[in-house]
Amino acid sequence: MKKLLLKSSLMIFFITLSLTILYFIPVNSPNYLASTIEKHNLLRKTLPPRIIFIGGSNIAFGLDSEMIQKKLHYPVINIGLYGHLGLKFMLNEVKPYIKAKDILVIIPEYEQFFGSLCDGKRDTLMLMLDVNPPSIKYFTLNQIIRTIPTLFNYKRRTLVYLIKGSVPFDPIYCRNAFNKNGDVIIHLRDWYQIDDAVAKKLKNKINPDKFKNIKELKYIKFQKQELTDTLEKLDFNREEIDLISSASIIRQRMGLPNLIAEKLNTHTIFLLNKFKLYARKRQAKVFFIYPNYSLREYKINKKQIISLKKELEENLLIEIIGSPENYVFPDNYFFDTNYHLMEEGRKIRTDKVIEDLKKVIN
Amino acid sequence: MSFNSLQYLVFLPLTVLIFHRLSNKYKPYFLLIVSYLFYLCTHILSPFILLFTTIGGYFFAIKISETISEKDKKSLLFTGILLNIIILLSCREIFKSLIPAIGVSFFTFQNISYLIDCYLGIIQPERNFLYYALYLSFFPKLIQGPIERASNLIPQLKHMKNTICEYETLRGGVQLFFWGMFKKIFIADNIAPVITSILNDINGTSGPVLLIITYLYAIQIYCDFSGYTDMSLGSARLFGINLTNNFNYPYFSPSTQDFWRRWHITLSGWILDYIFKPLSMKGRNYGNYGVITALIITFVICGIWHGLTLNYICWGLYHGILISLSFLTYKKWEKFCKKYKINQGIIYIINVFITFNLVCFSWLFFMTKTLSDVWLILSKNITTLLNFLAIHSFDTGISTCFIIVIAIFFFIEVLQAKFNIKAYFERQNVFIRWAGYYIMIMVIILWGNYGSKETLEFMYFRF
Amino acid sequence: MNIFDDLNSIFREVFDDDTIEVNDSTTADDVDGWDSLSHVNLIVTIEQRFKIKFGTKELLTFKNVGDLRRAIERKLSGTGC
């Protein structure tokens, strides 16, 4: 018994050691979240004073930082990536980079104030650790403990591709979707998301080169006219063609929690206030702006948003600019979720942000 | 708590450690408590069903042996068996939404075998309730077998007090456990998602892919179930208990009769002893017809044991007919081969090839939910073969690399079956051995498919 | 009359192998081709040759040739069931 125990402990030690070493070897991941490495490089290299946008995918997919930079004459960094990382993480990852005279603009998704999303989703945090192991320093202890059971899931995924044959590659949610300021630009032109039923119909019938994502058939890249023609040739009816080519099928692709179903979480406000105090010590300014939102979702969640607004106005130490209504846009401006804007909406939204910021900066 | 779950990896070593620390007197009690706790993890009601079955079996067996009149004995036996069947059916079919009846079919079958053995006088009923309860509930075999006979397990449980677990035994247990884990997590579970996704869209899948899937499923079900069995046997060995092996390289069987002696051995042994033998003996004066009828009835029941669906019944029927045909033609085929002096090795390979294909076909009934799906896959497979594998799309979602790994795995199986490569491996020096263990564990951790809900279950949990 | 002589000839005939020598401790594992399918044939042949009839319960308890021999002897001497 003793001999076995000794030997197994030795084996466990070897295995743990190799896993630890393996874990800290960074992989050059094409994953969307891996762009965090570029974003942190930006934070490191750009000299203050700068405008830093903090938030989830609503700013990744809905801000034109280049335009803001041109109009406000500050270097702009958009570190927004994905709402599931949670606001807590987003604030923590910026903290060490805050310098005097920086302007920090926080635009969180509404979901960050409801339920427990601000703590981050376990799988997303895990993925973040996987693509960029040093990001563990922005994790709270609780987040580290929460992610331990899924440790290696994502690291393993890169290895598992050796078995599965190919790396599933999302043409939109990928590392090279961004411009040099950190905005997603890849989705702006001629991408159409198709739903499963359509994908099934298209499968086998269409030249596979036209799909970026063959395995999942999620997006199709065509010039609008070309797409309409192709679909007509394939006997799709008018209605289906309109649906596909308008690309205005809004759905909760990211599976964000429904606002109505969740309770308002005042902890988020507490976090923001703490952040404000921290930034003040470092002589940086902090502002809060409401996220863009689709009209349809706004109608559904109006009550919740109004109560949130009231709560923020009473308790938030950060200066709020603008109102929720100001950032509600028609549904057809949106790409694949009710936060992700396409070109037209993105431009209008950026103009509004510039307007709002002008009021407070100069 | 499944064998391939993280909890079990903590539970098992902990149990083993405590077990070997305990004084002999408490060992069986400890195992019994742990086994019931283990079973409690599946459902809050499960231990009560088990306890009820145990009490029933215990008293019926004693009553049967104490009764003198043959007629009373018989009626007691039938009541006992009926009770088990009622438990099984009510858990499996009637209340299946209320109680997840994991393992019920395994322990009721063991209970029935015990009753019959007592009736036949092959064994004496166990008077000590503790050992009988442990016989039914011993956790390494509780959920998915092997279906142990009382005559094999109870004496071992009783001698547990005297066994001093030697290093070799324990090491063998650990090795077997990880080898099973390798089969389950690395091979079976990496195949599983591919098959599931293709089964969702049989119509839209090309013929060659379906053909490959047909064979992959055979590999999956074997690695899944034999992997489980190895983990089960390995776990038991850590307590100094030897359970019956369930598999003996079934895919190298030269006939379907032989296949059933090597696949799920404890179940086929059970149905052979308790269903086929009485039936065939009753019908022994009707010659071949008697045997064939007995075979078909036996295998249909074997099918039903897996589940009360048309697919399983057809699967049983198919195997019944297959074995009957093999029974009728085997001698003639042998004579034919002798007459034309065909090389023994070639005959063996041809036999294995035919048997393997016939068995792979039977798994279609397992793989799909409806007979029309079976037919769809079969017809597509046949068209593919007729078109000489017309290549349009071979993209199964599994890389050639993994196919090669599977091939290597079966090559190792062949080596083990023919030359006992394991013993050879153990004669190597410590570096080679440790490298072997290390690679295997790393492969499980890095390339295994675990962590998601679907893969956590073993396929035979359903039965 | 030696029962073993008879049994040997029956076994040789049923299993098509002239080298078979059975004794009390012979089991199915020792005889090539003695499986549950050929077992039926064996029992029928024994019953015909000795002109006896086994009970079903009896048939299920045979573990080796010894059990079989004792059952035959019981039948022939007219005792037992």
PDB file of C-alpha atoms in Angstrom, chain B residues 55-153:
ATOM      1  CA  ILE B  55     -34.343  -8.027   1.572  1.00  0.00           C
ATOM      2  CA  GLY B  56     -36.646  -9.814  -0.868  1.00  0.00           C
ATOM      3  CA  GLY B  57     -33.859 -11.915  -2.322  1.00  0.00           C
ATOM      4  CA  TYR B  58     -32.405 -12.733   1.080  1.00  0.00           C
ATOM      5  CA  PHE B  59     -35.626 -14.068   2.578  1.00  0.00           C
ATOM      6  CA  PHE B  60     -36.903 -15.818  -0.519  1.00  0.00           C
ATOM      7  CA  ALA B  61     -33.632 -17.722  -0.880  1.00  0.00           C
ATOM      8  CA  ILE B  62     -33.713 -18.918   2.711  1.00  0.00           C
ATOM      9  CA  LYS B  63     -37.372 -19.842   2.435  1.00  0.00           C
ATOM     10  CA  ILE B  64     -36.745 -21.775  -0.779  1.00  0.00           C
ATOM     11  CA  SER B  65     -33.987 -23.843   0.755  1.00  0.00           C
ATOM     12  CA  GLU B  66     -36.014 -24.535   3.885  1.00  0.00           C
ATOM     13  CA  THR B  67     -39.081 -25.681   1.992  1.00  0.00           C
ATOM     14  CA  ILE B  68     -39.166 -29.387   1.347  1.00  0.00           C
ATOM     15  CA  SER B  69     -42.021 -29.823  -1.072  1.00  0.00           C
ATOM     16  CA  GLU B  70     -40.850 -29.390  -4.664  1.00  0.00           C
ATOM     17  CA  LYS B  71     -44.096 -27.707  -5.626  1.00  0.00           C
ATOM     18  CA  ASP B  72     -43.818 -25.085  -2.888  1.00  0.00           C
ATOM     19  CA  LYS B  73     -40.192 -24.493  -3.773  1.00  0.00           C
ATOM     20  CA  LYS B  74     -41.179 -23.810  -7.340  1.00  0.00           C
ATOM     21  CA  SER B  75     -43.957 -21.427  -6.454  1.00  0.00           C
ATOM     22  CA  LEU B  76     -41.652 -19.572  -4.049  1.00  0.00           C
ATOM     23  CA  LEU B  77     -39.037 -19.291  -6.781  1.00  0.00           C
ATOM     24  CA  PHE B  78     -41.548 -17.934  -9.259  1.00  0.00           C
ATOM     25  CA  THR B  79     -42.894 -15.416  -6.770  1.00  0.00           C
ATOM     26  CA  GLY B  80     -39.336 -14.275  -6.104  1.00  0.00           C
ATOM     27  CA  ILE B  81     -38.533 -13.917  -9.767  1.00  0.00           C
ATOM     28  CA  LEU B  82     -41.815 -12.160 -10.421  1.00  0.00           C
ATOM     29  CA  LEU B  83     -41.044  -9.695  -7.649  1.00  0.00           C
ATOM     30  CA  ASN B  84     -37.745  -8.825  -9.313  1.00  0.00           C
ATOM     31  CA  ILE B  85     -39.360  -8.467 -12.699  1.00  0.00           C
ATOM     32  CA  ILE B  86     -41.997  -6.181 -11.202  1.00  0.00           C
ATOM     33  CA  ILE B  87     -39.296  -4.028  -9.620  1.00  0.00           C
ATOM     34  CA  LEU B  88     -37.392  -3.923 -12.868  1.00  0.00           C
ATOM     35  CA  LEU B  89     -40.391  -3.095 -15.014  1.00  0.00           C
ATOM     36  CA  SER B  90     -41.800  -0.512 -12.658  1.00  0.00           C
ATOM     37  CA  CYS B  91     -38.476   1.288 -12.434  1.00  0.00           C
ATOM     38  CA  ARG B  92     -37.619   0.986 -16.078  1.00  0.00           C
ATOM     39  CA  GLU B  93     -40.930   1.469 -17.826  1.00  0.00           C
ATOM     40  CA  ILE B  94     -43.716   2.616 -15.548  1.00  0.00           C
ATOM     41  CA  PHE B  95     -42.100   5.161 -13.249  1.00  0.00           C
ATOM     42  CA  LYS B  96     -39.188   5.997 -15.426  1.00  0.00           C
ATOM     43  CA  SER B  97     -39.881   9.709 -15.212  1.00  0.00           C
ATOM     44  CA  LEU B  98     -39.827   9.540 -11.405  1.00  0.00           C
ATOM     45  CA  ILE B  99     -36.855   7.320 -10.683  1.00  0.00           C
ATOM     46  CA  PRO B 100     -33.831   7.130 -12.890  1.00  0.00           C
ATOM     47  CA  ALA B 101     -33.482   3.400 -12.635  1.00  0.00           C
ATOM     48  CA  ILE B 102     -29.732   3.269 -13.046  1.00  0.00           C
ATOM     49  CA  GLY B 103     -28.391  -0.167 -12.255  1.00  0.00           C
ATOM     50  CA  VAL B 104     -31.742  -1.743 -11.423  1.00  0.00           C
ATOM     51  CA  SER B 105     -31.591  -4.200 -14.306  1.00  0.00           C
ATOM     52  CA  PHE B 106     -28.170  -5.302 -13.133  1.00  0.00           C
ATOM     53  CA  PHE B 107     -28.965  -6.008  -9.513  1.00  0.00           C
ATOM     54  CA  THR B 108     -32.385  -7.553 -10.154  1.00  0.00           C
ATOM     55  CA  PHE B 109     -30.725  -9.946 -12.604  1.00  0.00           C
ATOM     56  CA  GLN B 110     -28.164 -10.888  -9.983  1.00  0.00           C
ATOM     57  CA  ASN B 111     -30.957 -11.380  -7.505  1.00  0.00           C
ATOM     58  CA  ILE B 112     -32.799 -13.679  -9.904  1.00  0.00           C
ATOM     59  CA  SER B 113     -29.668 -15.704 -10.607  1.00  0.00           C
ATOM     60  CA  TYR B 114     -29.135 -16.095  -6.871  1.00  0.00           C
ATOM     61  CA  LEU B 115     -32.686 -17.341  -6.320  1.00  0.00           C
ATOM     62  CA  ILE B 116     -32.454 -19.844  -9.143  1.00  0.00           C
ATOM     63  CA  ASP B 117     -29.053 -21.104  -7.987  1.00  0.00           C
ATOM     64  CA  CYS B 118     -30.491 -21.613  -4.500  1.00  0.00           C
ATOM     65  CA  TYR B 119     -33.493 -23.410  -5.938  1.00  0.00           C
ATOM     66  CA  LEU B 120     -31.292 -25.697  -8.009  1.00  0.00           C
ATOM     67  CA  GLY B 121     -29.160 -26.362  -4.966  1.00  0.00           C
ATOM     68  CA  ILE B 122     -26.019 -25.141  -6.744  1.00  0.00           C
ATOM     69  CA  ILE B 123     -25.362 -22.781  -3.837  1.00  0.00           C
ATOM     70  CA  GLN B 124     -26.543 -22.559  -0.267  1.00  0.00           C
ATOM     71  CA  PRO B 125     -28.433 -19.376   0.622  1.00  0.00           C
ATOM     72  CA  GLU B 126     -26.335 -16.768   2.397  1.00  0.00           C
ATOM     73  CA  ARG B 127     -27.426 -16.480   6.036  1.00  0.00           C
ATOM     74  CA  ASN B 128     -25.454 -13.361   6.799  1.00  0.00           C
ATOM     75  CA  PHE B 129     -27.477 -10.415   5.544  1.00  0.00           C
ATOM     76  CA  LEU B 130     -24.400  -8.184   5.475  1.00  0.00           C
ATOM     77  CA  TYR B 131     -22.646 -10.280   2.844  1.00  0.00           C
ATOM     78  CA  TYR B 132     -25.753 -10.697   0.777  1.00  0.00           C
ATOM     79  CA  ALA B 133     -26.420  -6.954   0.793  1.00  0.00           C
ATOM     80  CA  LEU B 134     -22.813  -6.311  -0.162  1.00  0.00           C
ATOM     81  CA  TYR B 135     -23.036  -8.888  -2.947  1.00  0.00           C
ATOM     82  CA  LEU B 136     -25.818  -6.906  -4.576  1.00  0.00           C
ATOM     83  CA  SER B 137     -24.535  -3.436  -3.834  1.00  0.00           C
ATOM     84  CA  PHE B 138     -20.723  -3.644  -4.144  1.00  0.00           C
ATOM     85  CA  PHE B 139     -20.182  -0.286  -5.820  1.00  0.00           C
ATOM     86  CA  PRO B 140     -17.647  -1.091  -8.556  1.00  0.00           C
ATOM     87  CA  LYS B 141     -20.208  -3.353 -10.213  1.00  0.00           C
ATOM     88  CA  LEU B 142     -23.434  -1.781  -8.989  1.00  0.00           C
ATOM     89  CA  ILE B 143     -24.366   0.486 -11.822  1.00  0.00           C
ATOM     90  CA  GLN B 144     -23.337  -1.273 -14.971  1.00  0.00           C
ATOM     91  CA  GLY B 145     -22.297  -4.778 -14.023  1.00  0.00           C
ATOM     92  CA  PRO B 146     -20.574  -7.181 -14.450  1.00  0.00           C
ATOM     93  CA  ILE B 147     -23.570  -9.306 -13.482  1.00  0.00           C
ATOM     94  CA  GLU B 148     -21.839 -11.363 -10.827  1.00  0.00           C
ATOM     95  CA  ARG B 149     -22.905 -14.796  -9.621  1.00  0.00           C
ATOM     96  CA  ALA B 150     -23.235 -15.217  -5.895  1.00  0.00           C
ATOM     97  CA  SER B 151     -20.980 -18.267  -6.086  1.00  0.00           C
ATOM     98  CA  ASN B 152     -18.151 -16.073  -7.364  1.00  0.00           C
ATOM     99  CA  LEU B 153     -18.538 -12.927  -5.328  1.00  0.00           C
TER     100      LEU B 153
END
